[in-house]
mmCIF file of N, CA and C in Angstrom:
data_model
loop_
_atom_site.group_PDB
_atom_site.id
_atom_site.type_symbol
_atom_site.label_atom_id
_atom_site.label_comp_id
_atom_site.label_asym_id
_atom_site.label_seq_id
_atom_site.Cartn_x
_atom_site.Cartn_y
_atom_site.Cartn_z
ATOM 1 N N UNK A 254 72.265 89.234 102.542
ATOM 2 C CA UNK A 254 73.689 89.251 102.260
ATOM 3 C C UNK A 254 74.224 90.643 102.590
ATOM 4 N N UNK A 255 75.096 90.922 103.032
ATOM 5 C CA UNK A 255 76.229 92.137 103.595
ATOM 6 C C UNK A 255 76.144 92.942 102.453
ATOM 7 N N UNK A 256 76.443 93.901 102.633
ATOM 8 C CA UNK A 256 77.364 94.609 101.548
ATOM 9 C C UNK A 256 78.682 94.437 101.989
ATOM 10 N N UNK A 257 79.299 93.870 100.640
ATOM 11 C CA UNK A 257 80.567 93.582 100.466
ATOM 12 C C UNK A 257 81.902 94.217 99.637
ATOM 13 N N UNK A 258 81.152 96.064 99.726
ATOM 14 C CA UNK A 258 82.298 96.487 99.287
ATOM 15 C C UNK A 258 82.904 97.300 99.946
ATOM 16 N N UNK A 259 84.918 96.783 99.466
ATOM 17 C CA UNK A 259 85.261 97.350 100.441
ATOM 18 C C UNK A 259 85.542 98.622 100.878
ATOM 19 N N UNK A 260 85.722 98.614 102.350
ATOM 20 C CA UNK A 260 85.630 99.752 103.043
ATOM 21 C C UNK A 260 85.831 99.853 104.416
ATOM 22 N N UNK A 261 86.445 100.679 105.212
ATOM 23 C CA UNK A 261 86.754 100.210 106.667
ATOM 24 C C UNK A 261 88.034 100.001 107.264
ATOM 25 N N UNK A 262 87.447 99.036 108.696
ATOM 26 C CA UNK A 262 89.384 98.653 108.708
ATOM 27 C C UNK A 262 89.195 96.817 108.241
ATOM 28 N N UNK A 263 90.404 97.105 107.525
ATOM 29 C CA UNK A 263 90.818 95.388 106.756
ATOM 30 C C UNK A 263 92.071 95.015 106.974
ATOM 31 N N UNK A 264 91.953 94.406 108.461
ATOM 32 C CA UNK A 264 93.845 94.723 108.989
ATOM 33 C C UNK A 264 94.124 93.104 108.324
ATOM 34 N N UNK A 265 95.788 92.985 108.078
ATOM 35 C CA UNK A 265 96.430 91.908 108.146
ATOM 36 C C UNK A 265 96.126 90.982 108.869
ATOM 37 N N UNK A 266 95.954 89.879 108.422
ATOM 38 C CA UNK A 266 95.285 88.467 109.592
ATOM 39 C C UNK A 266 97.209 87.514 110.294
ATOM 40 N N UNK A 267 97.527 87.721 111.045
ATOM 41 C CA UNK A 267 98.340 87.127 112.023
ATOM 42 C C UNK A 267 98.143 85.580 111.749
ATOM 43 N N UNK A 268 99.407 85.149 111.119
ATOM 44 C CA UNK A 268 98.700 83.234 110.891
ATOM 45 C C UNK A 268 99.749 82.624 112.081
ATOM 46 N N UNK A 269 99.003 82.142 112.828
ATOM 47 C CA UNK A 269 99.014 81.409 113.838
ATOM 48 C C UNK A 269 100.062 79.584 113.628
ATOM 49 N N UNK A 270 100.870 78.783 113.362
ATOM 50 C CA UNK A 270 101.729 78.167 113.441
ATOM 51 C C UNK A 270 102.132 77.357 114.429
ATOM 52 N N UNK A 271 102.005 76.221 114.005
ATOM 53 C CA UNK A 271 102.196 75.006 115.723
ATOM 54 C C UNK A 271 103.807 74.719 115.516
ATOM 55 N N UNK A 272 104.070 74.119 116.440
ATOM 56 C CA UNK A 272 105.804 73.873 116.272
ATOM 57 C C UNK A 272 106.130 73.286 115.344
ATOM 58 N N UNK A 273 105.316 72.512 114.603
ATOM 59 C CA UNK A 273 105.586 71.788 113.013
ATOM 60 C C UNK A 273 105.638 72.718 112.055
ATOM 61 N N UNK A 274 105.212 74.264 112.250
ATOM 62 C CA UNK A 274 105.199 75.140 111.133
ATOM 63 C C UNK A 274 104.056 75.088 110.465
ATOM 64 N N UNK A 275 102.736 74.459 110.699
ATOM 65 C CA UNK A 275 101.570 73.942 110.356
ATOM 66 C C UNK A 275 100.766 75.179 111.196
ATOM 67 N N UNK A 276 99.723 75.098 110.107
ATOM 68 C CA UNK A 276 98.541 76.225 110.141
ATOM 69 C C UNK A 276 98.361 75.989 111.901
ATOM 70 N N UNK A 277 97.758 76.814 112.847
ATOM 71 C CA UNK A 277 97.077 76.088 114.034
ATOM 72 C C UNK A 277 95.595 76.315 113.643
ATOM 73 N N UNK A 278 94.809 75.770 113.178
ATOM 74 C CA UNK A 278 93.650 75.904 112.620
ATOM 75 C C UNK A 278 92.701 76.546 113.761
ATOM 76 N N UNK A 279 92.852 76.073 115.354
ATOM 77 C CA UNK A 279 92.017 76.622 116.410
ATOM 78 C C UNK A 279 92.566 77.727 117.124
ATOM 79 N N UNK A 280 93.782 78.008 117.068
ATOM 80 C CA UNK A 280 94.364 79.381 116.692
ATOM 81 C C UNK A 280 94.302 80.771 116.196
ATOM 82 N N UNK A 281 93.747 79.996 114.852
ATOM 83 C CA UNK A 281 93.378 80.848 114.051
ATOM 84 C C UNK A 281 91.629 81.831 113.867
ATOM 85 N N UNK A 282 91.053 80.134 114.421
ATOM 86 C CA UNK A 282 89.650 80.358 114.246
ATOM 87 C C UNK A 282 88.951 81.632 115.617
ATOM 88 N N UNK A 283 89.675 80.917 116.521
ATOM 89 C CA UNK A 283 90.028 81.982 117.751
ATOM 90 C C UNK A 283 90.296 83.602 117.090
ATOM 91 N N UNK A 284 91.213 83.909 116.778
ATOM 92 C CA UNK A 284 91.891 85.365 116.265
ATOM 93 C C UNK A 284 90.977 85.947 115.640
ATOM 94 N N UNK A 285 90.445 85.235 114.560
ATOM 95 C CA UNK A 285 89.184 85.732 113.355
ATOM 96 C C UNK A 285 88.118 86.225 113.926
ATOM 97 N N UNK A 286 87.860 85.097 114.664
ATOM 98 C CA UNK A 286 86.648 85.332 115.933
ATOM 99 C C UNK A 286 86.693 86.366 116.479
ATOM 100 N N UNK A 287 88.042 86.981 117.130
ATOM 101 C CA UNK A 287 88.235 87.916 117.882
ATOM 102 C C UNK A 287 88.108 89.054 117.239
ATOM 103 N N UNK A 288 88.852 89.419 115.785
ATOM 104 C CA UNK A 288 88.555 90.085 115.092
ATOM 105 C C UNK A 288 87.355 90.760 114.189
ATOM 106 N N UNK A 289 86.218 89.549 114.194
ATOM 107 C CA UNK A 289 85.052 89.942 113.877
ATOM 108 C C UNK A 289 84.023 90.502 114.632
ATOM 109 N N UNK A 290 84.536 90.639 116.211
ATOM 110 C CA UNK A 290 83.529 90.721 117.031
ATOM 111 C C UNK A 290 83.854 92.159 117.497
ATOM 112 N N UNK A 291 84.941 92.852 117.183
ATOM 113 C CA UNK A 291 85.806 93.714 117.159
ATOM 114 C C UNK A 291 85.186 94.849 115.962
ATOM 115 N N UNK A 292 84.799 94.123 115.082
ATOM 116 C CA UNK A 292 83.950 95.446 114.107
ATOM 117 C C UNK A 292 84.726 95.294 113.035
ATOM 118 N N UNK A 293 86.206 94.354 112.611
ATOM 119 C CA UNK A 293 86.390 94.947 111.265
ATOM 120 C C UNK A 293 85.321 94.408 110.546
ATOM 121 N N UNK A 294 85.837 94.879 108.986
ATOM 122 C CA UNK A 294 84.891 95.203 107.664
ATOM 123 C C UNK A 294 85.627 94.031 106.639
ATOM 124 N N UNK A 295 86.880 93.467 106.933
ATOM 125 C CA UNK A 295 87.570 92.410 106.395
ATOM 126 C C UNK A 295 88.456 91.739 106.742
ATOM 127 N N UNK A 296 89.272 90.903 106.169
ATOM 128 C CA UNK A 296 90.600 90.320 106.433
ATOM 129 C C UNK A 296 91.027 90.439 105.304
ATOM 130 N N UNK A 297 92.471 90.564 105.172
ATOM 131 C CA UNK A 297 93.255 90.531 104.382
ATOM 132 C C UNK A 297 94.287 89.196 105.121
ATOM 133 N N UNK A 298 94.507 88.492 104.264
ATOM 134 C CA UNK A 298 95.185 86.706 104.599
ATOM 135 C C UNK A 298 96.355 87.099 103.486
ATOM 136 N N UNK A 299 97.490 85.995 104.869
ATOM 137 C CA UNK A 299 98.634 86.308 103.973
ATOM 138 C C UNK A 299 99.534 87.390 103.114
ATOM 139 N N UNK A 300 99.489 88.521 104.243
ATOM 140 C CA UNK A 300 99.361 89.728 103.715
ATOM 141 C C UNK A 300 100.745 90.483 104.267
ATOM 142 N N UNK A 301 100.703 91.257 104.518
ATOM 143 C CA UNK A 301 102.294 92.165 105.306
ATOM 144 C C UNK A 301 102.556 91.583 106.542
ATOM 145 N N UNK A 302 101.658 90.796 107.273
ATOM 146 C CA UNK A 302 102.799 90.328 108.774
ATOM 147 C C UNK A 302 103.779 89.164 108.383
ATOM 148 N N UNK A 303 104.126 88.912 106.855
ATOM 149 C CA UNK A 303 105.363 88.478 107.058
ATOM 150 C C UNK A 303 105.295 86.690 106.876
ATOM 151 N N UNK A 304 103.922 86.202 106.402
ATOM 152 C CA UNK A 304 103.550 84.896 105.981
ATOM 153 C C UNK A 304 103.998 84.284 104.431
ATOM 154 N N UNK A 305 103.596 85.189 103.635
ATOM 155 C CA UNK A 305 103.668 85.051 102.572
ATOM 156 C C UNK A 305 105.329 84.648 101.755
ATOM 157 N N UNK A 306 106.322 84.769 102.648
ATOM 158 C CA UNK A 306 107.356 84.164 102.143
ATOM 159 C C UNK A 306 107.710 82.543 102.768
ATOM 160 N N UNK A 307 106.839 82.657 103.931
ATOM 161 C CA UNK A 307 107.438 81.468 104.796
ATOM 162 C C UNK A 307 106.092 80.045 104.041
ATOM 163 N N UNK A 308 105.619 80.413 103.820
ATOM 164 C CA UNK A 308 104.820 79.285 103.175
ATOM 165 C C UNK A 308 104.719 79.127 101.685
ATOM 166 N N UNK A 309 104.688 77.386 101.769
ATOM 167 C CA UNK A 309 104.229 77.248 100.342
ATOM 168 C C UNK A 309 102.841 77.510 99.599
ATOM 169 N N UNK A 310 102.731 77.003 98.507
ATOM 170 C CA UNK A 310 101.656 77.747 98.008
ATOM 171 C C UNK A 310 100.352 77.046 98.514
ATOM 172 N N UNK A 311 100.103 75.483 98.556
ATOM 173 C CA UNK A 311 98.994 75.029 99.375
ATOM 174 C C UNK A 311 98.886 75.732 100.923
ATOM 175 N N UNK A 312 99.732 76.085 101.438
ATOM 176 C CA UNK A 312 99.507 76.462 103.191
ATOM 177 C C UNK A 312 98.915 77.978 102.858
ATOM 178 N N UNK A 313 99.340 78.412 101.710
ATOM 179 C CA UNK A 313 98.788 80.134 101.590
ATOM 180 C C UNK A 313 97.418 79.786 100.940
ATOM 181 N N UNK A 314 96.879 78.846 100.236
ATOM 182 C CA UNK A 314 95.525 78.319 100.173
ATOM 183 C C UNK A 314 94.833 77.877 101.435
ATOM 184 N N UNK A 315 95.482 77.421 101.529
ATOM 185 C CA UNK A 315 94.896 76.636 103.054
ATOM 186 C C UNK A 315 94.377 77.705 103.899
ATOM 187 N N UNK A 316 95.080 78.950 104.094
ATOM 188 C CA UNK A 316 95.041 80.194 105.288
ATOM 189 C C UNK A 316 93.676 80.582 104.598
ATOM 190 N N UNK A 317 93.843 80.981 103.355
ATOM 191 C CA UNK A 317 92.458 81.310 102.762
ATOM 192 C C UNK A 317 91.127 80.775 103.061
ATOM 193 N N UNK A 318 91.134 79.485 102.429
ATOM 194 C CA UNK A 318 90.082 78.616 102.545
ATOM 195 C C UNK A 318 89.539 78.764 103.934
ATOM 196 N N UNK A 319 90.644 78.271 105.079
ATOM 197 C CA UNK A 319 90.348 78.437 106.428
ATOM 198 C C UNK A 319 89.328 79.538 106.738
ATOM 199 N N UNK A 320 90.194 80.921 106.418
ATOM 200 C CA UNK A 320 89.399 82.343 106.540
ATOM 201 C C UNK A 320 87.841 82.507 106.050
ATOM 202 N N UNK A 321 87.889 82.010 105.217
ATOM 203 C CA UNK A 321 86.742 82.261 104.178
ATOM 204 C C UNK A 321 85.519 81.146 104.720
ATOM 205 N N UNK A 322 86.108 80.009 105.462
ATOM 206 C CA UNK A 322 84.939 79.344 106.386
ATOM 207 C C UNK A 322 84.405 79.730 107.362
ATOM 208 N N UNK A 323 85.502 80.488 107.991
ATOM 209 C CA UNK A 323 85.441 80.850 109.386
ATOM 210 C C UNK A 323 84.575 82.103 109.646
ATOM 211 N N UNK A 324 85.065 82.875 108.439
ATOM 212 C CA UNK A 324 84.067 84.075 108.076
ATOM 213 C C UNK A 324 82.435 83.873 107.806
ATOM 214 N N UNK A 325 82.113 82.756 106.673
ATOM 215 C CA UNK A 325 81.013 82.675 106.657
ATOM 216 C C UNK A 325 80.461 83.682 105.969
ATOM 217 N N UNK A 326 80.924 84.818 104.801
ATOM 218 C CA UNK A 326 80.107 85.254 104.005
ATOM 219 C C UNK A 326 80.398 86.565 105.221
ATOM 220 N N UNK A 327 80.145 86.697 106.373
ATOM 221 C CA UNK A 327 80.059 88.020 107.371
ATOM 222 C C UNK A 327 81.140 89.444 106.943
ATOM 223 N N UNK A 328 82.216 88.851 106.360
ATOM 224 C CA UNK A 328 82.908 90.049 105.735
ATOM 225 C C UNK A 328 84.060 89.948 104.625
ATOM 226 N N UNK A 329 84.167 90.587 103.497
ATOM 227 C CA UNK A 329 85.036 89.730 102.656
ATOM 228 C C UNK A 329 86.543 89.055 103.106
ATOM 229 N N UNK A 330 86.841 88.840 102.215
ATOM 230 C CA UNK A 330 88.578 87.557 102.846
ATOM 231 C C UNK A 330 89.377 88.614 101.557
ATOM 232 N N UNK A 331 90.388 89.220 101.622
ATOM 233 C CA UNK A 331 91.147 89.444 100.516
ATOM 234 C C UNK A 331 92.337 88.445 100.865
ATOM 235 N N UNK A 332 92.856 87.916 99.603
ATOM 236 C CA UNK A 332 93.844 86.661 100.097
ATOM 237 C C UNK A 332 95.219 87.430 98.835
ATOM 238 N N UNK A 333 96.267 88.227 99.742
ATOM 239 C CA UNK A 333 97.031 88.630 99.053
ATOM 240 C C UNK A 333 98.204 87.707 98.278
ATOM 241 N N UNK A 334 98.438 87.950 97.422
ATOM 242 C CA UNK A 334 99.558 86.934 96.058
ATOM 243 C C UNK A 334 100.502 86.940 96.080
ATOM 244 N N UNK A 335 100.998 88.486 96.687
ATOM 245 C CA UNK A 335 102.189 88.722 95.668
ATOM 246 C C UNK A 335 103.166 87.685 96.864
ATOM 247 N N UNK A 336 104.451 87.989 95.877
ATOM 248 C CA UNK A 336 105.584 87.241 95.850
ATOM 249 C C UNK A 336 107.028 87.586 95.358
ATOM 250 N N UNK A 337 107.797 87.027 95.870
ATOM 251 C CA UNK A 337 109.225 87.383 95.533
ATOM 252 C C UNK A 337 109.586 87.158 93.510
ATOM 253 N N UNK A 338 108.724 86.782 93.511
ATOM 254 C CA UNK A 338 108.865 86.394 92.041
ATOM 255 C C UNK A 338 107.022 86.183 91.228
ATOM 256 N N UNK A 339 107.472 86.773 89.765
ATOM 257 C CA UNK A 339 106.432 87.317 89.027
ATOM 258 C C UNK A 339 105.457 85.547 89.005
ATOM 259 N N UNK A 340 106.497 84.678 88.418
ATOM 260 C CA UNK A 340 105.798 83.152 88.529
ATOM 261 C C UNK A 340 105.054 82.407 89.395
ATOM 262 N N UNK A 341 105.667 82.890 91.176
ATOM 263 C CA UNK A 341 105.273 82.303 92.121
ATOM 264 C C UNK A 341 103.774 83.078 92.363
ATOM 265 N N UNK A 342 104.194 84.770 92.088
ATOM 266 C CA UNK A 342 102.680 85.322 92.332
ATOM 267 C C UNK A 342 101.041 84.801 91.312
ATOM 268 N N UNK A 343 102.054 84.556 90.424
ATOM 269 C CA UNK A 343 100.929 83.743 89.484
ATOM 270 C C UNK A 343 100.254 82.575 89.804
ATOM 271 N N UNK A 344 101.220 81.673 90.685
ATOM 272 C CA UNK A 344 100.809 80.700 90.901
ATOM 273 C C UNK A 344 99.649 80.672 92.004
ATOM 274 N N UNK A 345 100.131 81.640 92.828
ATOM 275 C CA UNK A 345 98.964 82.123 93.750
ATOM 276 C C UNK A 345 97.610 82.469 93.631
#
C-alpha cells in the first residue's frame, strides 16, 4: 500500500460533461489517467474549477466514487464539500 499522506502536487480534477450535463465517465477516466501518469500525489474532486455549484449532490458523489475507482488506491481522492450554504455542505 502507498503512503497516503498528503503531500505534493494535488491539483483540481477538471469534470468532464456530455451535452446532457452528465458526468462523461470516459472523459474523465482518460484525464485521471493522464494525470496519474504525470506524477501527481492526488486529486482533489469537485474542487475550485468551478463544479461544485453546477451539480447536485448525487453527480458530486458520483465524480467521487468515479475518481476513487479509477484511482485504485494509487493516490488519495480528496472530494471537496463546501458549498454556498452551511446545510448543503453538510449534506455533502
Amino acid at each position: 500500500m502507498p503512503d497516503h499522506r498528503l503531500h505534493g502536487i494535488i491539483p483540481p480534477v477538471v469534470l468532464p460533461l456530455d451535452t446532457d450535463g452528465l458526468i462523461d465517465e470516459e472523459s474523465l477516466e482518460r484525464h485521471i489517467g493522464h494525470l496519474l501518469e504525470a506524477g501527481v500525489h492526488g486529486l482533489w474532486m469537485n474542487g475550485s474549477t468551478g463544479e461544485f455549484h453546477a451539480l447536485d449532490v448525487e453527480q458530486r458523489a458520483q465524480a467521487v466514487r468515479l475518481a476513487v475507482k479509477i484511482c485504485a488506491g494509487a493516490v488519495p481522492v480528496i472530494a471537496h464539500v463546501g458549498d454556498t450554504a452551511t446545510t448543503r455542505a453538510l449534506e455533502h
